[in-house]
XYZ file of N, CA, C and O in Angstrom:
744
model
N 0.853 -1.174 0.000
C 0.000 0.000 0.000
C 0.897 1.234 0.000
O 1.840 1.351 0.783
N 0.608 2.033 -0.794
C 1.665 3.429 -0.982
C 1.198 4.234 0.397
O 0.142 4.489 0.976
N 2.395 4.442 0.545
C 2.208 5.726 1.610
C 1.652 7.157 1.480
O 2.059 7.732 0.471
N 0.896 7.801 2.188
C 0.827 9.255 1.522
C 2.072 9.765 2.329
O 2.738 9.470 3.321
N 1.994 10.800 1.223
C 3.145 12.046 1.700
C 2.309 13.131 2.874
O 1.236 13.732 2.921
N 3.286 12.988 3.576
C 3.354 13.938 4.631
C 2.460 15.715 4.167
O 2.705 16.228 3.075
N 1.747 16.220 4.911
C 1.639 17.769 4.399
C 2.643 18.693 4.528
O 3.063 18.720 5.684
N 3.049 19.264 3.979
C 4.152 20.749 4.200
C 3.701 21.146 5.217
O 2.561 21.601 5.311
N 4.412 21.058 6.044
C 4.671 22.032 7.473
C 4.294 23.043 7.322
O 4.871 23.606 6.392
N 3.219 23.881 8.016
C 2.772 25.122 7.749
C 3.135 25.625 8.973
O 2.923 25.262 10.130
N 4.194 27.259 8.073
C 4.701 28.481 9.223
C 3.325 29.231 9.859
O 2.510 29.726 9.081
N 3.159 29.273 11.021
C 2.513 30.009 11.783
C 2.937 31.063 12.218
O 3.851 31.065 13.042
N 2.251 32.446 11.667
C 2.179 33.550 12.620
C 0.925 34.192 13.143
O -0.243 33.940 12.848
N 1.273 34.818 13.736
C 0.170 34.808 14.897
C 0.221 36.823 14.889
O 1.158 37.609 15.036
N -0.815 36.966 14.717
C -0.923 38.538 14.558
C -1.896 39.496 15.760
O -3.014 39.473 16.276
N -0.899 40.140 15.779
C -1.668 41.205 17.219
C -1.871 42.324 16.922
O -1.300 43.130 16.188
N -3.109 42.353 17.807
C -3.888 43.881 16.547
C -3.700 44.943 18.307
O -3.931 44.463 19.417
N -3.357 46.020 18.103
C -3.219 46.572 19.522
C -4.673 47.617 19.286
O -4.905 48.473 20.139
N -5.242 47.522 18.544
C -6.834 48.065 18.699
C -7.899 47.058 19.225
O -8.046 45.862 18.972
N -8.540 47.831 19.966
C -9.445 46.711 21.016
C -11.062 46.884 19.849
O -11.895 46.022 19.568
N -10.992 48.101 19.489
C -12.434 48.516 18.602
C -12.973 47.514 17.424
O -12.104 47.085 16.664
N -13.800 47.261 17.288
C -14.107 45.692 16.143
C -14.086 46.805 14.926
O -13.689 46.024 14.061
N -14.181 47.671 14.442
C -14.380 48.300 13.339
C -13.656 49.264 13.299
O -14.035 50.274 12.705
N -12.207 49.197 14.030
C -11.280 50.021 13.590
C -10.406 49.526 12.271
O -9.989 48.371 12.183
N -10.195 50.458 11.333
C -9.088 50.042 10.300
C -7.655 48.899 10.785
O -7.091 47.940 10.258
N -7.500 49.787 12.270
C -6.538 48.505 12.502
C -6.902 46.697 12.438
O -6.209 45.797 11.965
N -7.877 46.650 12.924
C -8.782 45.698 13.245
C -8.832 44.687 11.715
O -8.442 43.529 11.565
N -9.456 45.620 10.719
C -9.676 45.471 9.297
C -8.315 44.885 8.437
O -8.313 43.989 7.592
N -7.122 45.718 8.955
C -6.196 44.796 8.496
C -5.639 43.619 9.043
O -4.786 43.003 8.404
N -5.980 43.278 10.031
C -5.382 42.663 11.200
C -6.182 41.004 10.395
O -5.469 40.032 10.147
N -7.882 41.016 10.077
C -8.626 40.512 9.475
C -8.028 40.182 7.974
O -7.956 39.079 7.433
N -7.695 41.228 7.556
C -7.371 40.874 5.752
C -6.275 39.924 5.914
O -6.227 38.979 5.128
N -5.231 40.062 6.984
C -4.052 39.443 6.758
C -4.567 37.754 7.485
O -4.016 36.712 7.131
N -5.224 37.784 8.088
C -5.959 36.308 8.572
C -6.599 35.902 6.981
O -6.485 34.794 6.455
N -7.127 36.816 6.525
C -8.290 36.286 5.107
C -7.206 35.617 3.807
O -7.367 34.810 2.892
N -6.428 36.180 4.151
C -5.714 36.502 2.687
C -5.049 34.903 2.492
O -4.813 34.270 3.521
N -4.785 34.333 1.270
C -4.264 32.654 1.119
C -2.322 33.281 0.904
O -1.552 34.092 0.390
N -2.517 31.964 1.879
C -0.904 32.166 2.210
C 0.011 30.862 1.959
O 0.543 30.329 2.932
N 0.177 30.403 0.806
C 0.503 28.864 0.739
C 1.707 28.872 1.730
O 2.556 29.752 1.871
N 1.559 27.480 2.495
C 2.342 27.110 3.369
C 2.616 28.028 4.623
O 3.500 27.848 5.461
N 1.719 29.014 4.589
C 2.122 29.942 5.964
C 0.891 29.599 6.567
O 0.356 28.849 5.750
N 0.196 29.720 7.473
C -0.648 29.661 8.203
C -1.091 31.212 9.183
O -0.132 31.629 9.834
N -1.827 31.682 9.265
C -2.491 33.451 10.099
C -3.377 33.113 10.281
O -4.330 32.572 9.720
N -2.894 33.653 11.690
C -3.862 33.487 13.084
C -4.078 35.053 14.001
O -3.315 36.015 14.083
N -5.043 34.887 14.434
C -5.509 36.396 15.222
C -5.271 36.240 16.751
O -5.912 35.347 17.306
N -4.502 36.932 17.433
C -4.712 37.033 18.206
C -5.369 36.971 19.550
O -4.609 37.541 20.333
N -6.574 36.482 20.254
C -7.526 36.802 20.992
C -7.016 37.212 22.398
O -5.919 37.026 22.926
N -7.952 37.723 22.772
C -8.281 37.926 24.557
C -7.018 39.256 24.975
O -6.768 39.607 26.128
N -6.416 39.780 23.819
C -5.683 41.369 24.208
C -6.523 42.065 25.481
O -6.103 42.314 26.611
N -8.173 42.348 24.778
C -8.949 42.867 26.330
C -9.162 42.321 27.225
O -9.949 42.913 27.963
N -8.653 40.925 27.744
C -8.426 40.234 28.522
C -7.693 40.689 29.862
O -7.847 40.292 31.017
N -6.880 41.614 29.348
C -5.175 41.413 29.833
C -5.213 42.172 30.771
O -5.478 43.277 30.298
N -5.048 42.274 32.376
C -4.731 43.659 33.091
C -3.827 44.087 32.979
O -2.875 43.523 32.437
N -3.808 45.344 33.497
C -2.531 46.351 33.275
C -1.570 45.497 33.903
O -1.728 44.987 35.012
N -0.480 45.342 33.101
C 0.996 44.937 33.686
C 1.064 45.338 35.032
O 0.585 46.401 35.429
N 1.691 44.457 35.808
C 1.633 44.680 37.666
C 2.546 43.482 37.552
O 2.197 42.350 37.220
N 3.982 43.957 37.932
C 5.020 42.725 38.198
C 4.243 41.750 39.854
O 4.456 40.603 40.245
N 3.479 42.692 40.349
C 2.435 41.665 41.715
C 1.882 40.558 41.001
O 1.876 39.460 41.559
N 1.340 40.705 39.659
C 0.194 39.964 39.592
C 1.168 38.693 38.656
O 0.517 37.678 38.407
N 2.845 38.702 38.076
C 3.087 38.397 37.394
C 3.836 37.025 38.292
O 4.968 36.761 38.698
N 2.325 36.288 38.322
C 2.910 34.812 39.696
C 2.593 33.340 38.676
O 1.862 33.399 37.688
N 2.997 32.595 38.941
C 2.523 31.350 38.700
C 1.151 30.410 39.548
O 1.101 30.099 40.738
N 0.238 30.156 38.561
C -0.129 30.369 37.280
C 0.247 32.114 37.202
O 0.684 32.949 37.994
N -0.123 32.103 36.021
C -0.352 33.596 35.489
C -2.029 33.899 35.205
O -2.825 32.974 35.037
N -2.404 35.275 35.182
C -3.653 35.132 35.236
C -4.105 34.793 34.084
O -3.222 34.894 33.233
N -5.458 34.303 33.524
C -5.796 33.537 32.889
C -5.259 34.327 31.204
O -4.247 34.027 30.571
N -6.165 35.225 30.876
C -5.259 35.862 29.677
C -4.425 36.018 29.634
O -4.024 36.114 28.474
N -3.238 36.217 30.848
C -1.860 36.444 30.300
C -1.644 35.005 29.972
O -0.756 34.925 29.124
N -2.133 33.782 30.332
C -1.196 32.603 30.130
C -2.030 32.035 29.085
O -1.744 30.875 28.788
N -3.346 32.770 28.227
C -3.614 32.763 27.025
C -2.772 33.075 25.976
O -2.251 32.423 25.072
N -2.765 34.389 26.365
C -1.472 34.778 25.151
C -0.339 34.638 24.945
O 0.266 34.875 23.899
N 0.179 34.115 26.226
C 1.223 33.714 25.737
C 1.396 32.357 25.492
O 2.451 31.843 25.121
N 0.557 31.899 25.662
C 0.665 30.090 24.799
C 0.252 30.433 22.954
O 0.543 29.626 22.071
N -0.508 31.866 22.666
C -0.682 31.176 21.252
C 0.790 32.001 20.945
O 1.238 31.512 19.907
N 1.642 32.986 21.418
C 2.640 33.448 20.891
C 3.821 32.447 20.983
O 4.802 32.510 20.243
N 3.657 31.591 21.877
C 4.610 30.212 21.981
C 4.888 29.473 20.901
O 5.945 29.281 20.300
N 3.359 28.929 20.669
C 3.502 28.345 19.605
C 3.391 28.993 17.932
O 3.091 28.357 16.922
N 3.631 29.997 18.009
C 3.760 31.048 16.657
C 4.822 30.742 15.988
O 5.597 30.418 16.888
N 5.402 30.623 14.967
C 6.642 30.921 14.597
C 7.231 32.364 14.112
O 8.392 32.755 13.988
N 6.126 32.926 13.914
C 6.419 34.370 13.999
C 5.080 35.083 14.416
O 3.989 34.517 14.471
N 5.391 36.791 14.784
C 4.336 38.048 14.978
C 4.552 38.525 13.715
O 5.459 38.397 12.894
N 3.388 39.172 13.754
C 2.815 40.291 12.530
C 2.206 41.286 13.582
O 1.070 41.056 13.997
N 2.896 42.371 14.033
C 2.195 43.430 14.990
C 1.428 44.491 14.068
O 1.885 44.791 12.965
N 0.165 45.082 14.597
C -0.525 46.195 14.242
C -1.006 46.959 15.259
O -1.758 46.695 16.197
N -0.166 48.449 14.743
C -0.945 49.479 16.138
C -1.665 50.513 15.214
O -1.318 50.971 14.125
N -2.791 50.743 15.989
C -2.653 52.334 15.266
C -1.978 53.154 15.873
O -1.212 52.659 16.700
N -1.966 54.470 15.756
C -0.906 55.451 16.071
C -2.122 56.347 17.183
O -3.114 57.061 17.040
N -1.381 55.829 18.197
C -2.044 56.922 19.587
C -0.709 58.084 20.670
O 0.181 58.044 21.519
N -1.486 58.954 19.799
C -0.493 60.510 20.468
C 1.209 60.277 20.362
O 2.096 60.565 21.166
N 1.279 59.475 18.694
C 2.881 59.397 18.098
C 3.402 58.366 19.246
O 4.195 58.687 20.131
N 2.739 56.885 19.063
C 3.467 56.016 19.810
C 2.255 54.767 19.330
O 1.369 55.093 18.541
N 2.310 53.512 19.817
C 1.202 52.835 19.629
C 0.258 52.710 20.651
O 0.490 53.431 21.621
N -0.680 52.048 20.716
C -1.651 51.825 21.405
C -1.011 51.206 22.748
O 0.021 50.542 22.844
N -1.876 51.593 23.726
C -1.537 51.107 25.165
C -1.898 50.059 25.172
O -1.222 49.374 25.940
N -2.924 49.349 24.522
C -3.420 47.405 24.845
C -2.430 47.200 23.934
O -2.632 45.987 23.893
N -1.509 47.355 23.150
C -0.227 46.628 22.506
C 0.756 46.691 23.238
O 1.255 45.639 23.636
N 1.302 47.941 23.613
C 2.059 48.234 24.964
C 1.813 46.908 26.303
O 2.697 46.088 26.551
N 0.775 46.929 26.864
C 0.341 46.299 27.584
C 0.702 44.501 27.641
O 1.206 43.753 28.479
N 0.031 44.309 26.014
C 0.386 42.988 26.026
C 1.772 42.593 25.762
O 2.170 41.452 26.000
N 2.591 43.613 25.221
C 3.843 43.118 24.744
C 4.730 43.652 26.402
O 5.951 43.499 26.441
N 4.217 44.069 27.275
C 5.013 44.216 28.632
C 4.628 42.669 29.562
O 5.263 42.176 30.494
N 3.422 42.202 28.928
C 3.264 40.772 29.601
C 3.793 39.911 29.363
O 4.172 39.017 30.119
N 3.998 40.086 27.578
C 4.705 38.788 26.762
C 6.396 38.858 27.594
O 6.931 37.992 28.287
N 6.896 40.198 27.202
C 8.177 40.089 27.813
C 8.707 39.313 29.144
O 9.897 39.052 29.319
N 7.945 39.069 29.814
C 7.975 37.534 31.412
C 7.757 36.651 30.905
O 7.228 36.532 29.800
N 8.194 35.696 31.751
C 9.244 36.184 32.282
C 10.773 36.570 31.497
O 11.056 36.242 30.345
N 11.635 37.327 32.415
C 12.069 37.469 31.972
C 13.613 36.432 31.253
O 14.479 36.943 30.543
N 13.598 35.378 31.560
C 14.656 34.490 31.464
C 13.812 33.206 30.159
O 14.276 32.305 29.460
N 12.663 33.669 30.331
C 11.993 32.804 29.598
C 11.011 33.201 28.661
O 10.171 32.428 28.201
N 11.118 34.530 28.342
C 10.058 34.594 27.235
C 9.395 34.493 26.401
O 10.151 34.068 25.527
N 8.034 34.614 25.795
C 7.609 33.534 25.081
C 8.104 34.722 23.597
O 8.036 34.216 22.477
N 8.495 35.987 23.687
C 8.806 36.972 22.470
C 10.642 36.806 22.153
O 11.109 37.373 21.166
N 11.475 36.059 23.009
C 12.524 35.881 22.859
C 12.570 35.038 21.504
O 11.813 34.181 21.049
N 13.938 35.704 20.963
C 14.429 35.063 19.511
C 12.562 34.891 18.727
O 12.520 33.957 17.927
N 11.562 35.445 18.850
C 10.926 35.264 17.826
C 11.078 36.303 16.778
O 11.604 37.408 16.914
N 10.514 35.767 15.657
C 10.735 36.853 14.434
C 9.427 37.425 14.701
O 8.480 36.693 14.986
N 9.290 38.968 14.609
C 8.629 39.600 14.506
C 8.641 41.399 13.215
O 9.563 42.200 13.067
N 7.417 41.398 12.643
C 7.388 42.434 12.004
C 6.481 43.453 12.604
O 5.596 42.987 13.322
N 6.521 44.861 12.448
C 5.353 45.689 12.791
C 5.118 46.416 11.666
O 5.899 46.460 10.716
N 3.832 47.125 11.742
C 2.749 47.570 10.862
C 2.169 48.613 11.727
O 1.754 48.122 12.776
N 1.979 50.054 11.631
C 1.238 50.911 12.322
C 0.159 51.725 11.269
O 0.463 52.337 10.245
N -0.753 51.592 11.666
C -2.070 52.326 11.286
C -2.306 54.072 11.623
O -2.687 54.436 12.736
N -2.080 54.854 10.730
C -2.016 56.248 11.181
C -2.212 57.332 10.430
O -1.674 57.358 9.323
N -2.779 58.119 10.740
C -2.759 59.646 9.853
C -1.246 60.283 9.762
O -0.399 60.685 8.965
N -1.473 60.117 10.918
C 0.746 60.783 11.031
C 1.476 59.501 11.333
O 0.653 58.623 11.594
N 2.097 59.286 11.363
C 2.475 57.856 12.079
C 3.566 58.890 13.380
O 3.493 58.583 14.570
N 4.277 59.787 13.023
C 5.049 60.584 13.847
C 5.796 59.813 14.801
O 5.863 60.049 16.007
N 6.532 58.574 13.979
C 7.431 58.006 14.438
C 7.200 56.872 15.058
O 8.204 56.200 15.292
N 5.949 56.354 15.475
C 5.552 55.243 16.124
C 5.937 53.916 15.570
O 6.197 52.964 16.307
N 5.974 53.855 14.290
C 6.804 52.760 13.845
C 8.022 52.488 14.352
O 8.330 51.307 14.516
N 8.688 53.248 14.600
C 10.561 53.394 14.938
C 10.341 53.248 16.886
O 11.387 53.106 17.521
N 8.960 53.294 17.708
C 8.411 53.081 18.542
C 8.577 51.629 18.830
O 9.436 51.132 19.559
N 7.373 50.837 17.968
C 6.849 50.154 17.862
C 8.367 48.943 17.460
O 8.363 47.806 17.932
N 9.175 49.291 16.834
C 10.551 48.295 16.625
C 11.218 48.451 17.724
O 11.474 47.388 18.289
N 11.682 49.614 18.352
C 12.135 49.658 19.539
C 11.757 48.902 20.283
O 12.541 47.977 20.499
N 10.614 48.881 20.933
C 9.598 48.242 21.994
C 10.204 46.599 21.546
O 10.770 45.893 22.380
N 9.981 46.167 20.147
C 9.678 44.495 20.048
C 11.699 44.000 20.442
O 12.176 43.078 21.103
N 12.199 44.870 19.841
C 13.616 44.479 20.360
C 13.919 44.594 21.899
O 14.651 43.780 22.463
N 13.372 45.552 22.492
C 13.527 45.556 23.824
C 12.702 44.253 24.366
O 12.780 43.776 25.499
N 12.147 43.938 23.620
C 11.474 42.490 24.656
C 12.247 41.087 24.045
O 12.033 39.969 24.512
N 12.855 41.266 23.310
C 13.927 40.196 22.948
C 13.674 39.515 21.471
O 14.422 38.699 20.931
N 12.452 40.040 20.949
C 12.048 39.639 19.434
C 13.045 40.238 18.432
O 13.497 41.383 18.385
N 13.324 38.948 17.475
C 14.091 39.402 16.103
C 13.535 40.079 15.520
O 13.327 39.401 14.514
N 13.103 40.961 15.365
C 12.365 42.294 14.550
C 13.173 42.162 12.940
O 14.381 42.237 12.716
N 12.223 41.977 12.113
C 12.173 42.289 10.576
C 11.670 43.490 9.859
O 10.479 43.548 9.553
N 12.346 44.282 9.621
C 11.524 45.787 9.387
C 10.461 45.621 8.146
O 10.898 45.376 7.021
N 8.915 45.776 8.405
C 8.366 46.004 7.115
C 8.764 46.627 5.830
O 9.018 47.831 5.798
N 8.825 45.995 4.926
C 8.472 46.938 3.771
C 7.871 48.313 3.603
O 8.295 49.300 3.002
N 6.876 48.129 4.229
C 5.496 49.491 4.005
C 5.316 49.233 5.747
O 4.645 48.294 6.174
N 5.978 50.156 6.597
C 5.484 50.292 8.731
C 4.799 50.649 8.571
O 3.901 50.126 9.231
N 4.221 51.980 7.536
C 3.137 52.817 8.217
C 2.015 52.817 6.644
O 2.241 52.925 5.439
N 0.705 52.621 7.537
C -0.483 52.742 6.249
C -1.539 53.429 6.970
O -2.051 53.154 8.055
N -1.836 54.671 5.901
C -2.501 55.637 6.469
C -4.050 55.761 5.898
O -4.347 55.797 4.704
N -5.262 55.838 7.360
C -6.480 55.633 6.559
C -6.576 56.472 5.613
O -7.175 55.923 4.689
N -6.202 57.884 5.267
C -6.213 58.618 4.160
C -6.372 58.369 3.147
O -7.022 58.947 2.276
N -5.591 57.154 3.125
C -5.351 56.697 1.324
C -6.077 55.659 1.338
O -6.234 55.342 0.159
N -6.751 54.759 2.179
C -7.485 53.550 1.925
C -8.748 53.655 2.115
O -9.231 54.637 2.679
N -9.375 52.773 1.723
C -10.638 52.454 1.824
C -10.976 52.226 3.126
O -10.959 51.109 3.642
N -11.400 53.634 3.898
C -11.610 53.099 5.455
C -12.777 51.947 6.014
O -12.834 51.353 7.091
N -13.799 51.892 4.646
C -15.051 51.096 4.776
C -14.940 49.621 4.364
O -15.525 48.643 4.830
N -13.846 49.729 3.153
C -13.036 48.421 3.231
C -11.544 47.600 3.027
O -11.101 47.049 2.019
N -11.073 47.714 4.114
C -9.798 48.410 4.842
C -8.846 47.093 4.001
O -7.773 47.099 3.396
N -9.832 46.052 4.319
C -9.483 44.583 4.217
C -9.372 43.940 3.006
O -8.877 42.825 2.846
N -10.040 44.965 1.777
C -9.774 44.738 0.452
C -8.985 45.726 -0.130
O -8.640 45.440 -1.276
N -8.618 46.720 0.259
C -7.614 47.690 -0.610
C -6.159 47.113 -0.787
O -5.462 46.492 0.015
N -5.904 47.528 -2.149
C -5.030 46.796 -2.396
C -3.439 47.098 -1.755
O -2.500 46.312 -1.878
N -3.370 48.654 -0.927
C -2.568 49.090 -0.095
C -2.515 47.938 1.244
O -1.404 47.749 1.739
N -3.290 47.443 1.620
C -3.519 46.253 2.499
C -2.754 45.517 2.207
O -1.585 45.330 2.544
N -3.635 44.899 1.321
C -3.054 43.718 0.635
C -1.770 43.210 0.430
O -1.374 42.069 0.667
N -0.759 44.766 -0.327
C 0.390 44.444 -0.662
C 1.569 44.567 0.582
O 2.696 44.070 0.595
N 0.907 45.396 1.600
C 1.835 45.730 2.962
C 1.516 44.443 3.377
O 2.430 43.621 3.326
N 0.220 44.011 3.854
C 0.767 42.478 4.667
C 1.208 41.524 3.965
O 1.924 40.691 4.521
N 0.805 41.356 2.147
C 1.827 39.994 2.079
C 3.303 40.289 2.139
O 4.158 39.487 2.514
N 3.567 41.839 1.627
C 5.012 41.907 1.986
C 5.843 41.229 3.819
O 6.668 40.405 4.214
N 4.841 42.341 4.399
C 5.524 41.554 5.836
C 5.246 40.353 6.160
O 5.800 40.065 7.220
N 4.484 39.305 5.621
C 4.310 38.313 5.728
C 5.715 37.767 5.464
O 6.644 37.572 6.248
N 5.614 37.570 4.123
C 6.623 37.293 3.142
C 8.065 37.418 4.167
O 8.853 36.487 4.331
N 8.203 38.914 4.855
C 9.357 38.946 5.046
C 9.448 37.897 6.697
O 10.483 37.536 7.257
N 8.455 37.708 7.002
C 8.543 36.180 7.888
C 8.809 35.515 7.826
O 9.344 34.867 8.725
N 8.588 35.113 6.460
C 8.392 33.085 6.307
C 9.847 33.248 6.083
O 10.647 34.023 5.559
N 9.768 31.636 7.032
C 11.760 30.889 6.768
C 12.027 30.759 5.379
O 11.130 30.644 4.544
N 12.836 30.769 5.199
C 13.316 30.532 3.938
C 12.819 29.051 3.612
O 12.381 28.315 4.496
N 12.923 28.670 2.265
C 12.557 27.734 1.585
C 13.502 26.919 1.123
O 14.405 27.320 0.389
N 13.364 25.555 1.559
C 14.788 24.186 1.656
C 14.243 23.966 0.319
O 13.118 24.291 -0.062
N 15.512 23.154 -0.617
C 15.124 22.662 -1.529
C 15.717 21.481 -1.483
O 16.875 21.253 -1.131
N 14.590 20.435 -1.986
C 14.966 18.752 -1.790
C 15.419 18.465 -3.308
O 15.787 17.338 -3.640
């Protein structure tokens, strides 16, 4: 009886939207890049960000509280982030802030250490929050991959459909793209 062949290992990344709003543009791309066909990569969303309490090294005990030890099991098993902030007062969002000060614990063991990560900021100005937003992921120990396109501004997109413009489109498969491992050849 012939054997079947094995499926191609599919790269997982795991994408964090630092907007809590269901119908923010951030949100919308955060969605397109889950929608979009990704041979051999696999995108996944995030959940339970509004979960998360404010960072409190008190509360940071074993167990961990229930969302923090949500999120950081699906960032565990990620092989890479795809971050999205929008741009709040030229920096990113505080629930991205937030979760990426949880991910960083512990600290000898983190679940953002050596991962590859890209960011993406959502903004009228971006006023530097991208160069924020890389800072921040290196300070928590993530291999940061600089996007192609950091900053996409609702100005130019389709704010009603965020998730089909083709400015979308081409910024996340780029940072996608600049995720995935390289490709072995047999």
């Amino acid at each position: 009886m012939p054997q079947s062949q094995p499926s191609a290992a599919r790269h997982r990344t795991l994408v964090l939207s630092g907007s809590l709003r269901a119908g923010a543009v951030t949100t919308q791309v955060a969605h397109a890049a889950v929608a979009q066909d990704h041979p051999g990569h696999e995108v996944v969303l995030a959940t339970s960000l509004d979960q998360l309490p404010l960072f409190n090294e008190d509360l940071d005990t074993e167990p961990a509280p229930p969302g923090v030890a949500a999120l950081r099991a699906q960032v565990s098993s990620a092989g890479s982030l795809l971050v999205l902030s929008p741009v709040n007062n030229a920096s990113i969002s505080a629930a991205l802030k937030n979760a990426l000060d949880w991910l960083s614990r512990p600290r000898d063991d983190s679940p953002l250490a050596g991962k590859p990560a890209t960011g993406l900021v959502i903004g009228y100005h971006s006023h530097g929050a991208e160069a924020h937003l890389e800072t921040i992921l290196r300070a928590t120990g993530a291999r940061t991959t600089p996007a192609p396109t950091p900053v996409l501004s609702p100005r130019t997109l389709n704010g009603n459909q965020a998730a089909h413009d083709p400015k979308v489109t081409t910024a996340v498969t780029q940072a996608l793209a600049a995720l995935s491992p390289p490709r072995t050849r047999h």
